[in-house]
Amino acid sequence: MEFEIILDKLRFYAFHGVFEEERRVGNEFIVNLSVKVACGQEVRADSLEATVSYAELFEIVKEEINKPRNLLEKVALEIADRIREKFCEQIISGRIEIRKVHPPIPGMLGEAGVALNF
């Protein structure tokens, strides 16, 4: 048996990008995270130790999204690495998606982003 823990449409203001202005002015980012967790009969005991805390997942995302980097790919990779390290026994797989709400591309209406399956 497995569960999927989902954090959806998390919003952050951060300073990622390769252009100096992006690193100075910042941008709004949306993060979606899901992780598949192996769970057996111990979930029936209704104990947090039987699964992965979405509060702890959120803290990892928040800490990493607040470290300015050039590439969103690097942000996604760091989040995935920390999740796999902390919850190595429980995590089967996961997916993280990070979107820049207002990418600095003239004439572009919409979001730009990356997704990482881990």
Short mmCIF file of N, CA and C in Angstrom, two decimals:
data_model
loop_
_atom_site.label_atom_id
_atom_site.label_comp_id
_atom_site.label_asym_id
_atom_site.label_seq_id
_atom_site.Cartn_x
_atom_site.Cartn_y
_atom_site.Cartn_z
N MET A 1 0.83 -1.16 0.00
CA MET A 1 0.00 0.00 0.00
C MET A 1 0.89 1.24 0.00
N GLU A 2 0.46 2.27 -0.72
CA GLU A 2 1.21 3.52 -0.72
C GLU A 2 0.25 4.70 -0.74
N PHE A 3 0.70 5.77 -0.13
CA PHE A 3 -0.04 7.03 -0.13
C PHE A 3 0.75 8.06 -0.91
N GLU A 4 0.05 9.07 -1.39
CA GLU A 4 0.71 10.21 -2.01
C GLU A 4 0.45 11.42 -1.13
N ILE A 5 1.52 12.00 -0.63
CA ILE A 5 1.44 13.22 0.18
C ILE A 5 1.60 14.39 -0.79
N ILE A 6 0.68 15.35 -0.74
CA ILE A 6 0.65 16.42 -1.74
C ILE A 6 0.68 17.79 -1.06
N LEU A 7 1.58 18.63 -1.52
CA LEU A 7 1.60 20.05 -1.18
C LEU A 7 1.38 20.78 -2.50
N ASP A 8 0.30 21.53 -2.59
CA ASP A 8 -0.11 22.09 -3.88
C ASP A 8 -0.23 23.61 -3.82
N LYS A 9 0.30 24.25 -4.83
CA LYS A 9 0.20 25.71 -5.02
C LYS A 9 0.78 26.51 -3.87
N LEU A 10 1.94 26.06 -3.38
CA LEU A 10 2.65 26.83 -2.36
C LEU A 10 3.22 28.08 -3.03
N ARG A 11 3.04 29.23 -2.43
CA ARG A 11 3.51 30.49 -3.02
C ARG A 11 4.62 31.09 -2.18
N PHE A 12 5.67 31.52 -2.88
CA PHE A 12 6.82 32.13 -2.24
C PHE A 12 7.28 33.32 -3.07
N TYR A 13 7.89 34.27 -2.43
CA TYR A 13 8.58 35.35 -3.12
C TYR A 13 10.06 35.09 -2.90
N ALA A 14 10.80 34.93 -4.00
CA ALA A 14 12.21 34.56 -3.88
C ALA A 14 13.02 35.25 -4.98
N PHE A 15 14.32 34.99 -4.99
CA PHE A 15 15.25 35.74 -5.83
C PHE A 15 16.11 34.83 -6.70
N HIS A 16 15.46 34.02 -7.52
CA HIS A 16 16.17 33.10 -8.42
C HIS A 16 16.20 33.67 -9.82
N GLY A 17 17.28 33.36 -10.54
CA GLY A 17 17.37 33.76 -11.93
C GLY A 17 18.80 34.05 -12.33
N VAL A 18 19.03 34.03 -13.63
CA VAL A 18 20.39 34.28 -14.14
C VAL A 18 20.64 35.76 -14.38
N PHE A 19 19.58 36.55 -14.46
CA PHE A 19 19.75 37.98 -14.70
C PHE A 19 19.87 38.73 -13.37
N GLU A 20 20.73 39.74 -13.35
CA GLU A 20 20.97 40.51 -12.12
C GLU A 20 19.66 41.09 -11.57
N GLU A 21 18.81 41.58 -12.43
CA GLU A 21 17.55 42.18 -11.98
C GLU A 21 16.67 41.15 -11.27
N GLU A 22 16.64 39.93 -11.77
CA GLU A 22 15.85 38.88 -11.11
C GLU A 22 16.35 38.63 -9.70
N ARG A 23 17.66 38.66 -9.54
CA ARG A 23 18.25 38.40 -8.22
C ARG A 23 18.06 39.60 -7.28
N ARG A 24 17.85 40.77 -7.85
CA ARG A 24 17.66 41.98 -7.05
C ARG A 24 16.19 42.23 -6.73
N VAL A 25 15.31 42.11 -7.73
CA VAL A 25 13.89 42.43 -7.58
C VAL A 25 13.09 41.24 -7.07
N GLY A 26 13.43 40.06 -7.49
CA GLY A 26 12.70 38.86 -7.08
C GLY A 26 11.48 38.59 -7.94
N ASN A 27 10.78 37.53 -7.60
CA ASN A 27 9.64 37.08 -8.37
C ASN A 27 8.79 36.18 -7.48
N GLU A 28 7.57 35.96 -7.91
CA GLU A 28 6.70 35.02 -7.22
C GLU A 28 6.88 33.64 -7.84
N PHE A 29 6.95 32.64 -6.97
CA PHE A 29 7.11 31.25 -7.41
C PHE A 29 5.99 30.40 -6.82
N ILE A 30 5.56 29.43 -7.61
CA ILE A 30 4.57 28.45 -7.16
C ILE A 30 5.24 27.09 -7.15
N VAL A 31 5.10 26.38 -6.05
CA VAL A 31 5.71 25.06 -5.91
C VAL A 31 4.61 24.03 -5.67
N ASN A 32 4.67 22.95 -6.44
CA ASN A 32 3.82 21.78 -6.23
C ASN A 32 4.74 20.61 -5.93
N LEU A 33 4.41 19.88 -4.88
CA LEU A 33 5.23 18.75 -4.47
C LEU A 33 4.33 17.56 -4.16
N SER A 34 4.71 16.40 -4.63
CA SER A 34 4.03 15.17 -4.23
C SER A 34 5.08 14.10 -4.00
N VAL A 35 4.87 13.31 -2.97
CA VAL A 35 5.76 12.18 -2.70
C VAL A 35 4.92 10.95 -2.42
N LYS A 36 5.36 9.84 -2.98
CA LYS A 36 4.71 8.56 -2.71
C LYS A 36 5.42 7.93 -1.53
N VAL A 37 4.61 7.48 -0.58
CA VAL A 37 5.12 6.96 0.68
C VAL A 37 4.59 5.54 0.89
N ALA A 38 5.51 4.64 1.23
CA ALA A 38 5.10 3.27 1.54
C ALA A 38 4.48 3.24 2.93
N CYS A 39 3.26 2.75 3.01
CA CYS A 39 2.56 2.66 4.29
C CYS A 39 1.86 1.31 4.37
N GLY A 40 1.96 0.71 5.53
CA GLY A 40 1.28 -0.56 5.74
C GLY A 40 0.25 -0.44 6.85
N GLN A 41 0.10 -1.49 7.58
CA GLN A 41 -0.90 -1.55 8.64
C GLN A 41 -0.65 -0.54 9.75
N GLU A 42 0.59 -0.08 9.91
CA GLU A 42 0.90 0.87 10.98
C GLU A 42 0.14 2.19 10.85
N VAL A 43 -0.33 2.52 9.64
CA VAL A 43 -1.13 3.73 9.45
C VAL A 43 -2.44 3.61 10.23
N ARG A 44 -2.95 2.43 10.37
CA ARG A 44 -4.21 2.22 11.10
C ARG A 44 -4.08 2.64 12.57
N ALA A 45 -2.85 2.71 13.08
CA ALA A 45 -2.62 3.15 14.45
C ALA A 45 -2.79 4.66 14.58
N ASP A 46 -2.95 5.35 13.44
CA ASP A 46 -3.22 6.78 13.41
C ASP A 46 -2.08 7.59 14.02
N SER A 47 -0.86 7.19 13.69
CA SER A 47 0.32 7.85 14.23
C SER A 47 1.13 8.49 13.11
N LEU A 48 1.62 9.70 13.36
CA LEU A 48 2.42 10.42 12.36
C LEU A 48 3.69 9.66 11.99
N GLU A 49 4.22 8.87 12.90
CA GLU A 49 5.43 8.10 12.62
C GLU A 49 5.23 7.09 11.49
N ALA A 50 3.99 6.81 11.15
CA ALA A 50 3.69 5.83 10.11
C ALA A 50 3.76 6.42 8.71
N THR A 51 3.98 7.73 8.61
CA THR A 51 3.97 8.38 7.31
C THR A 51 5.00 9.50 7.30
N VAL A 52 4.88 10.42 6.36
CA VAL A 52 5.77 11.57 6.23
C VAL A 52 4.96 12.83 6.55
N SER A 53 5.49 13.65 7.41
CA SER A 53 4.82 14.88 7.81
C SER A 53 4.86 15.92 6.69
N TYR A 54 3.70 16.39 6.25
CA TYR A 54 3.72 17.42 5.22
C TYR A 54 4.24 18.74 5.78
N ALA A 55 4.19 18.93 7.10
CA ALA A 55 4.79 20.12 7.70
C ALA A 55 6.30 20.10 7.54
N GLU A 56 6.92 18.94 7.70
CA GLU A 56 8.36 18.82 7.51
C GLU A 56 8.74 18.98 6.04
N LEU A 57 7.91 18.45 5.15
CA LEU A 57 8.15 18.66 3.72
C LEU A 57 8.10 20.15 3.38
N PHE A 58 7.10 20.84 3.92
CA PHE A 58 6.97 22.27 3.67
C PHE A 58 8.20 23.03 4.16
N GLU A 59 8.73 22.68 5.33
CA GLU A 59 9.91 23.37 5.85
C GLU A 59 11.11 23.20 4.92
N ILE A 60 11.28 22.01 4.36
CA ILE A 60 12.38 21.78 3.41
C ILE A 60 12.20 22.66 2.19
N VAL A 61 11.00 22.67 1.63
CA VAL A 61 10.72 23.51 0.46
C VAL A 61 11.00 24.97 0.78
N LYS A 62 10.47 25.45 1.90
CA LYS A 62 10.63 26.86 2.29
C LYS A 62 12.10 27.23 2.45
N GLU A 63 12.87 26.39 3.12
CA GLU A 63 14.29 26.69 3.32
C GLU A 63 15.04 26.76 2.01
N GLU A 64 14.79 25.82 1.11
CA GLU A 64 15.53 25.79 -0.16
C GLU A 64 15.06 26.87 -1.14
N ILE A 65 13.78 27.18 -1.17
CA ILE A 65 13.29 28.20 -2.10
C ILE A 65 13.80 29.58 -1.70
N ASN A 66 14.16 29.75 -0.44
CA ASN A 66 14.66 31.04 0.04
C ASN A 66 16.16 31.22 -0.12
N LYS A 67 16.85 30.25 -0.73
CA LYS A 67 18.27 30.38 -1.04
C LYS A 67 18.40 30.77 -2.51
N PRO A 68 18.79 32.01 -2.81
CA PRO A 68 18.87 32.44 -4.21
C PRO A 68 19.82 31.57 -5.04
N ARG A 69 19.35 31.21 -6.22
CA ARG A 69 20.15 30.40 -7.13
C ARG A 69 19.90 30.86 -8.56
N ASN A 70 20.79 30.55 -9.45
CA ASN A 70 20.61 30.90 -10.86
C ASN A 70 19.49 30.08 -11.49
N LEU A 71 19.49 28.78 -11.23
CA LEU A 71 18.60 27.86 -11.94
C LEU A 71 17.52 27.26 -11.03
N LEU A 72 16.31 27.22 -11.55
CA LEU A 72 15.23 26.53 -10.82
C LEU A 72 15.52 25.04 -10.75
N GLU A 73 16.22 24.52 -11.73
CA GLU A 73 16.60 23.11 -11.71
C GLU A 73 17.42 22.79 -10.46
N LYS A 74 18.32 23.70 -10.10
CA LYS A 74 19.15 23.52 -8.89
C LYS A 74 18.28 23.54 -7.64
N VAL A 75 17.31 24.45 -7.58
CA VAL A 75 16.40 24.52 -6.43
C VAL A 75 15.64 23.20 -6.30
N ALA A 76 15.07 22.72 -7.40
CA ALA A 76 14.31 21.47 -7.38
C ALA A 76 15.19 20.30 -6.94
N LEU A 77 16.40 20.24 -7.46
CA LEU A 77 17.32 19.16 -7.11
C LEU A 77 17.68 19.17 -5.63
N GLU A 78 17.93 20.34 -5.07
CA GLU A 78 18.26 20.44 -3.64
C GLU A 78 17.08 20.01 -2.77
N ILE A 79 15.88 20.42 -3.15
CA ILE A 79 14.68 20.00 -2.40
C ILE A 79 14.55 18.49 -2.44
N ALA A 80 14.65 17.91 -3.62
CA ALA A 80 14.52 16.46 -3.78
C ALA A 80 15.60 15.72 -2.98
N ASP A 81 16.84 16.20 -3.04
CA ASP A 81 17.92 15.55 -2.30
C ASP A 81 17.66 15.56 -0.79
N ARG A 82 17.20 16.69 -0.28
CA ARG A 82 16.94 16.77 1.16
C ARG A 82 15.78 15.87 1.58
N ILE A 83 14.75 15.81 0.75
CA ILE A 83 13.60 14.95 1.07
C ILE A 83 14.03 13.49 1.07
N ARG A 84 14.78 13.09 0.04
CA ARG A 84 15.22 11.69 -0.03
C ARG A 84 16.16 11.34 1.13
N GLU A 85 17.00 12.29 1.52
CA GLU A 85 17.92 12.05 2.63
C GLU A 85 17.17 11.90 3.95
N LYS A 86 16.23 12.80 4.20
CA LYS A 86 15.51 12.80 5.48
C LYS A 86 14.53 11.64 5.60
N PHE A 87 13.89 11.28 4.49
CA PHE A 87 12.83 10.26 4.53
C PHE A 87 13.19 9.05 3.66
N CYS A 88 14.46 8.68 3.65
CA CYS A 88 14.93 7.63 2.73
C CYS A 88 14.21 6.30 2.92
N GLU A 89 13.78 6.00 4.13
CA GLU A 89 13.11 4.72 4.39
C GLU A 89 11.67 4.70 3.88
N GLN A 90 11.02 5.86 3.81
CA GLN A 90 9.60 5.90 3.49
C GLN A 90 9.28 6.31 2.05
N ILE A 91 10.12 7.15 1.46
CA ILE A 91 9.82 7.71 0.14
C ILE A 91 10.05 6.68 -0.97
N ILE A 92 9.04 6.47 -1.78
CA ILE A 92 9.16 5.61 -2.95
C ILE A 92 9.60 6.45 -4.14
N SER A 93 8.93 7.57 -4.35
CA SER A 93 9.25 8.48 -5.45
C SER A 93 8.59 9.82 -5.16
N GLY A 94 8.89 10.79 -6.00
CA GLY A 94 8.28 12.10 -5.82
C GLY A 94 8.36 12.93 -7.08
N ARG A 95 7.70 14.07 -7.02
CA ARG A 95 7.72 15.02 -8.13
C ARG A 95 7.64 16.42 -7.54
N ILE A 96 8.51 17.29 -8.02
CA ILE A 96 8.47 18.69 -7.61
C ILE A 96 8.40 19.54 -8.86
N GLU A 97 7.53 20.52 -8.80
CA GLU A 97 7.36 21.47 -9.90
C GLU A 97 7.50 22.87 -9.32
N ILE A 98 8.34 23.69 -9.96
CA ILE A 98 8.55 25.06 -9.54
C ILE A 98 8.27 25.95 -10.74
N ARG A 99 7.37 26.92 -10.54
CA ARG A 99 7.01 27.84 -11.61
C ARG A 99 7.31 29.27 -11.21
N LYS A 100 7.89 30.01 -12.16
CA LYS A 100 8.12 31.43 -12.00
C LYS A 100 6.89 32.13 -12.57
N VAL A 101 6.18 32.89 -11.73
CA VAL A 101 4.90 33.47 -12.14
C VAL A 101 5.06 34.56 -13.19
N HIS A 102 6.10 35.38 -13.07
CA HIS A 102 6.31 36.48 -14.03
C HIS A 102 7.72 36.37 -14.62
N PRO A 103 7.93 35.45 -15.54
CA PRO A 103 9.28 35.32 -16.11
C PRO A 103 9.65 36.57 -16.91
N PRO A 104 10.93 36.95 -16.86
CA PRO A 104 11.36 38.17 -17.55
C PRO A 104 11.58 37.97 -19.05
N ILE A 105 10.51 37.58 -19.72
CA ILE A 105 10.58 37.34 -21.17
C ILE A 105 9.60 38.32 -21.81
N PRO A 106 10.10 39.29 -22.57
CA PRO A 106 9.22 40.29 -23.18
C PRO A 106 8.10 39.64 -24.01
N GLY A 107 6.88 40.09 -23.76
CA GLY A 107 5.73 39.61 -24.51
C GLY A 107 5.14 38.29 -24.03
N MET A 108 5.79 37.64 -23.08
CA MET A 108 5.29 36.34 -22.61
C MET A 108 4.24 36.54 -21.52
N LEU A 109 3.08 35.97 -21.73
CA LEU A 109 2.05 35.94 -20.72
C LEU A 109 1.92 34.49 -20.27
N GLY A 110 2.13 34.23 -19.03
CA GLY A 110 2.10 32.87 -18.52
C GLY A 110 3.27 32.64 -17.59
N GLU A 111 3.42 31.41 -17.18
CA GLU A 111 4.46 31.03 -16.24
C GLU A 111 5.52 30.18 -16.92
N ALA A 112 6.71 30.17 -16.35
CA ALA A 112 7.78 29.30 -16.82
C ALA A 112 8.26 28.49 -15.62
N GLY A 113 8.71 27.30 -15.85
CA GLY A 113 9.14 26.50 -14.71
C GLY A 113 9.82 25.21 -15.09
N VAL A 114 10.07 24.43 -14.06
CA VAL A 114 10.71 23.12 -14.21
C VAL A 114 9.97 22.09 -13.37
N ALA A 115 10.12 20.84 -13.75
CA ALA A 115 9.59 19.73 -12.96
C ALA A 115 10.66 18.67 -12.86
N LEU A 116 10.75 18.06 -11.69
CA LEU A 116 11.74 17.01 -11.45
C LEU A 116 11.03 15.81 -10.84
N ASN A 117 11.18 14.66 -11.46
CA ASN A 117 10.72 13.39 -10.90
C ASN A 117 11.88 12.75 -10.19
N PHE A 118 11.67 12.32 -8.95
CA PHE A 118 12.78 11.70 -8.21
C PHE A 118 12.30 10.45 -7.49
#
